Coordinates of C-alpha atoms in Angstrom, one line a residue:
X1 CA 4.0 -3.9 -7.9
X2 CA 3.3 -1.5 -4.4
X3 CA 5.6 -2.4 -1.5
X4 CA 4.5 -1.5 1.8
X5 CA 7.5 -1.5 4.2
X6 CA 5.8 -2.1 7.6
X7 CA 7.2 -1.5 10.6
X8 CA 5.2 -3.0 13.5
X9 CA 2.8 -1.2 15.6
X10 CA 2.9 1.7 13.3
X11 CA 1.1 4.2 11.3
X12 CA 1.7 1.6 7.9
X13 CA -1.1 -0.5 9.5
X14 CA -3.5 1.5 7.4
X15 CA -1.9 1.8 4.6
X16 CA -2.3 -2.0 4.5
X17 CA -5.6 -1.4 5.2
X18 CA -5.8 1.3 2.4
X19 CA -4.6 -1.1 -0.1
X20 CA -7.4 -4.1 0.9
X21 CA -10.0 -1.8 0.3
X22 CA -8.8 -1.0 -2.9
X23 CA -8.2 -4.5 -3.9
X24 CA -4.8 -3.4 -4.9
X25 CA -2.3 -6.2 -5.3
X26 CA 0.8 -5.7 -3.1
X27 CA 3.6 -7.1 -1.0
X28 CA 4.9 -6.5 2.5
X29 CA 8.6 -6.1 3.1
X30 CA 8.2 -6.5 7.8
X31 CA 10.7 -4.2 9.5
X32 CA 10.8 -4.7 13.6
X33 CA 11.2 -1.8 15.8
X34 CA 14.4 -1.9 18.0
X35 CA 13.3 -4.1 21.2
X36 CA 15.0 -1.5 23.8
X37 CA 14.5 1.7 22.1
X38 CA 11.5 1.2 20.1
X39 CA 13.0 2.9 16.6
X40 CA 12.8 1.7 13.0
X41 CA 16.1 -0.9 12.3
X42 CA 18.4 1.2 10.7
X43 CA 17.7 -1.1 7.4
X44 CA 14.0 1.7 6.8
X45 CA 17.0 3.9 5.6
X46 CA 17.8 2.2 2.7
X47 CA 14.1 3.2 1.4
X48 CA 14.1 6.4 2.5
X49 CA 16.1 9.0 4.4
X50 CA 13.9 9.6 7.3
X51 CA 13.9 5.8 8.1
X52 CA 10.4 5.6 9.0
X53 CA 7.4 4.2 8.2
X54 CA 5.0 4.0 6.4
X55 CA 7.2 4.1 3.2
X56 CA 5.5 2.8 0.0
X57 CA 7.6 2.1 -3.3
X58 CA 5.2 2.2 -6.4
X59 CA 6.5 0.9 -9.2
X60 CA 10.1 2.1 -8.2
X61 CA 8.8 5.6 -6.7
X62 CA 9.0 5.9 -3.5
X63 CA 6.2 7.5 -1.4
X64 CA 6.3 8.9 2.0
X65 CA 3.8 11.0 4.8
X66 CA 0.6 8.5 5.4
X67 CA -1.4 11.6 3.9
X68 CA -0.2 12.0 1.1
X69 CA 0.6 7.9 0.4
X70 CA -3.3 7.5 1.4
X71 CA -4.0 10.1 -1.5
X72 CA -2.2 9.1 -3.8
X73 CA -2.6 5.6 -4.2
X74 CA -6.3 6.3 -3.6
X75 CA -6.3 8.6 -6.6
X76 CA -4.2 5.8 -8.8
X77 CA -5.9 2.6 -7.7
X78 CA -8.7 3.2 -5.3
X79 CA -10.6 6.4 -6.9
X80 CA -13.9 5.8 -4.7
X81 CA -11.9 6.3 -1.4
X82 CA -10.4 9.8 -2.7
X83 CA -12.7 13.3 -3.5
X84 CA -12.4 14.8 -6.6
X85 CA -10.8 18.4 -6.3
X86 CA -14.3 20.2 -8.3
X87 CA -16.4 18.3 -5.4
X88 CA -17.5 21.0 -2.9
X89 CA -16.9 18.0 -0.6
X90 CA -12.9 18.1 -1.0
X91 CA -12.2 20.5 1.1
X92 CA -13.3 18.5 4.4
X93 CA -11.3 15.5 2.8
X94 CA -8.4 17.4 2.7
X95 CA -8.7 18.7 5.8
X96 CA -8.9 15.8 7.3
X97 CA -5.7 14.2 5.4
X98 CA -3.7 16.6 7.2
X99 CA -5.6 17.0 10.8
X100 CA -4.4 13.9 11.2
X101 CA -0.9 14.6 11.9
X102 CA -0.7 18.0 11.4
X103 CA -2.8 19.1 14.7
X104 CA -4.2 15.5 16.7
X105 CA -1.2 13.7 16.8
X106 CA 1.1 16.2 18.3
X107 CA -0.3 16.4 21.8
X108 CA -0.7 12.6 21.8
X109 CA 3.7 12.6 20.9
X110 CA 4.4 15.8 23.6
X111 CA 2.6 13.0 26.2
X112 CA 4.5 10.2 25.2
X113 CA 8.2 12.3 25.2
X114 CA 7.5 13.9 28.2
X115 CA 6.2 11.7 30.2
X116 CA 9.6 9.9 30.0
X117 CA 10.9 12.5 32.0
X118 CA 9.0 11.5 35.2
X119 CA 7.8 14.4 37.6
X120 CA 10.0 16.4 35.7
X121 CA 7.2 16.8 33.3
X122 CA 4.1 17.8 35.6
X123 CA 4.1 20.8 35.2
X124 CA 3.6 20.3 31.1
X125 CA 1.1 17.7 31.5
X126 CA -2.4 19.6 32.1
X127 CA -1.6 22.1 28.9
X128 CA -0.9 18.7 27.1
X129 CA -3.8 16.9 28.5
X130 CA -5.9 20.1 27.7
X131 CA -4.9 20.1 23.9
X132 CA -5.5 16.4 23.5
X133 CA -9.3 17.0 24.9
X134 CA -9.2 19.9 22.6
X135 CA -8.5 18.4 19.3
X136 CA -10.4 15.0 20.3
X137 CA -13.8 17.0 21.3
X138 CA -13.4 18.6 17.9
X139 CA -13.2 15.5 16.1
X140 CA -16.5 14.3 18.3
X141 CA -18.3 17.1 17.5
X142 CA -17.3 16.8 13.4
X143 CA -18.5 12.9 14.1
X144 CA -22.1 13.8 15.2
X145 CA -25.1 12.2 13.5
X146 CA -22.3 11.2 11.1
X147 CA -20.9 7.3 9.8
X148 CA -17.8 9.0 8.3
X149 CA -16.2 12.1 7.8
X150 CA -16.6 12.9 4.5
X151 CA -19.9 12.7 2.7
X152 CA -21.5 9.1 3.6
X153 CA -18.7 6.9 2.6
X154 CA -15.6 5.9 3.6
X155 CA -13.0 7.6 2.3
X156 CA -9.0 8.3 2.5
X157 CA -9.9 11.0 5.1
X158 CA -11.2 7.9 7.6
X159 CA -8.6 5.6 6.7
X160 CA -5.9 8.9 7.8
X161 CA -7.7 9.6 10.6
X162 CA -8.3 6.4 12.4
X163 CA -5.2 6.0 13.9
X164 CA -6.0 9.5 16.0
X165 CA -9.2 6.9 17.0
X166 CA -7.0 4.1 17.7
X167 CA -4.4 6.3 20.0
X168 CA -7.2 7.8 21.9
X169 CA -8.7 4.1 22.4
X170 CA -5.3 3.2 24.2
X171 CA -5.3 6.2 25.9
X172 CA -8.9 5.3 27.5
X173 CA -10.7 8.1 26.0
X174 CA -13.4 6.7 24.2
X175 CA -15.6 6.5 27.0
X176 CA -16.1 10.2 27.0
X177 CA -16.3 10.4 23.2
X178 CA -19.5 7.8 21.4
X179 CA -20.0 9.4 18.1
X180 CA -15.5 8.9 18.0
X181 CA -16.1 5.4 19.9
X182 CA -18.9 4.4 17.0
X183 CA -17.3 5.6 13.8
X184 CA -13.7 3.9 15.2
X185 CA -15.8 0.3 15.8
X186 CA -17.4 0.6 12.3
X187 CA -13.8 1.1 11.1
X188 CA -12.1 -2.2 12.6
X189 CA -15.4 -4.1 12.0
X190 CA -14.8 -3.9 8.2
X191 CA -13.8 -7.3 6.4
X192 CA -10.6 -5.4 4.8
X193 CA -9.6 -4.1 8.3
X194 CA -9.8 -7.6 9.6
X195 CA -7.8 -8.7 6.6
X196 CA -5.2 -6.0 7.1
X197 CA -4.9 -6.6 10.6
X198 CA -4.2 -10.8 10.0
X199 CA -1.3 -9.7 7.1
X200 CA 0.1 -6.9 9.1
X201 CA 0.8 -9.2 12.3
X202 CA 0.4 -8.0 16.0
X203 CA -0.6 -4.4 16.1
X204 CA -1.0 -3.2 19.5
X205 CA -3.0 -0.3 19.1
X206 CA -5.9 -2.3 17.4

C-alpha cells in the first residue's frame, strides 16, 4: 500500500493528485505545520531525515523530492502520465521534472525569507522580483498555443509543475501571464484535482 504523509498546504497536494489520476489505491497519514512557525511537526522525521514533505512510503520504501516521487510512481502505477526514455519527447518531460524546483521555485523561497526581514531586504527585492518574471515569462512562453507541456497530454511534468502555477496565482501574477493562467485552470478543473483537493483538506494555495 502507498502512504502519502501530507503536511498541509504543501507541495504533497499533488502527489495526492498524482495518485487520483492514476487510480492508485492509497492512504493519507495528515501531518499539521507548526501554528507559530509554520514547520513540519517534528513527527515527518520519523519517515525521513529531512522532515519534510511530500514523503511517500511504497510498499516499505520510502520516497522523497516531489520529482522524482511524481516519476516514479508514474512509471510503477500510472505509465500514461510518465515519457518513455527512447521518446524524443523525454527530454522536455524531464526538464520540466526538475525546472520545477530546481530554477522556479527558488526566487519564489528568496521572496518569502527575505521579506521577513522588513526594509532590510529592499535592496534584494528587484533582483528577486526580476528572476521570478524571468523564470515565469519562460514558462509562458513554453505554454504558448499549448494544453500541456509535454506532448498533448497530461503528464508528470504538469502535475510537477503546477505548484510554480499555483505560487504565482497567490502571488497575483497570472494576470500578466494567459497561456500560464489557462493551462493552471485546466489543471484544477480536472475531476481528480477536485477529488484530491476534498481528501487533502484546506489547501491554501488552490
Amino acid at each position: 500500500m502507498i502512504v502519502v504523509h501530507h503536511l498541509n498546504d504543501s507541495r504533497s497536494q499533488r502527489i495526492l493528485w498524482l495518485l487520483e489520476e492514476m487510480g492508485t489505491p492509497y492512504e493519507i497519514k495528515k501531518y499539521q505545520r507548526d501554528a507559530v512557525t509554520n514547520l513540519a511537526p517534528p513527527e515527518l522525521k520519523e519517515v525521513h531525515p529531512l522532515g519534510k514533505s511530500p514523503v511517500v512510503t511504497d510498499d516499505g520504501e520510502v520516497l522523497a523530492e516531489s520529482g522524482m516521487i511524481i516519476d516514479v510512481l508514474a512509471r510503477r502505477y500510472g505509465p500514461d502520465l510518465a515519457v518513455d526514455f527512447a521518446s524524443p519527447l523525454y527530454p522536455a518531460y524531464a526538464h520540466w521534472l526538475h525546472f520545477a524546483e530546481g530554477s522556479a521555485m527558488l526566487p519564489f523561497l528568496l521572496a518569502l525569507y527575505t521579506g521577513r526581514l522588513g526594509d532590510a531586504a529592499a535592496p534584494l527585492m528587484p533582483r528577486i522580483t526580476g528572476e521570478i518574471m524571468n523564470h515565469l515569462s519562460y514558462v509562458e512562453g513554453a505554454l504558448a498555443g499549448k494544453q500541456f507541456f509535454v506532448g498533448d497530454r497530461l503528464t508528470g511534468a504538469d502535475i510537477q509543475m503546477s505548484f510554480v502555477g499555483e505560487i504565482a496565482k497567490g502571488q497575483g501574477a497570472l494576470g500578466m501571464l494567459p497561456n500560464m493562467k489557462a493551462w493552471l485552470e485546466g489543471l484544477h478543473a480536472r475531476p481528480q484535482w477536485q477529488t484530491a483537493l476534498e481528501k487533502g483538506g484546506p489547501y491554501r494555495f488552490a
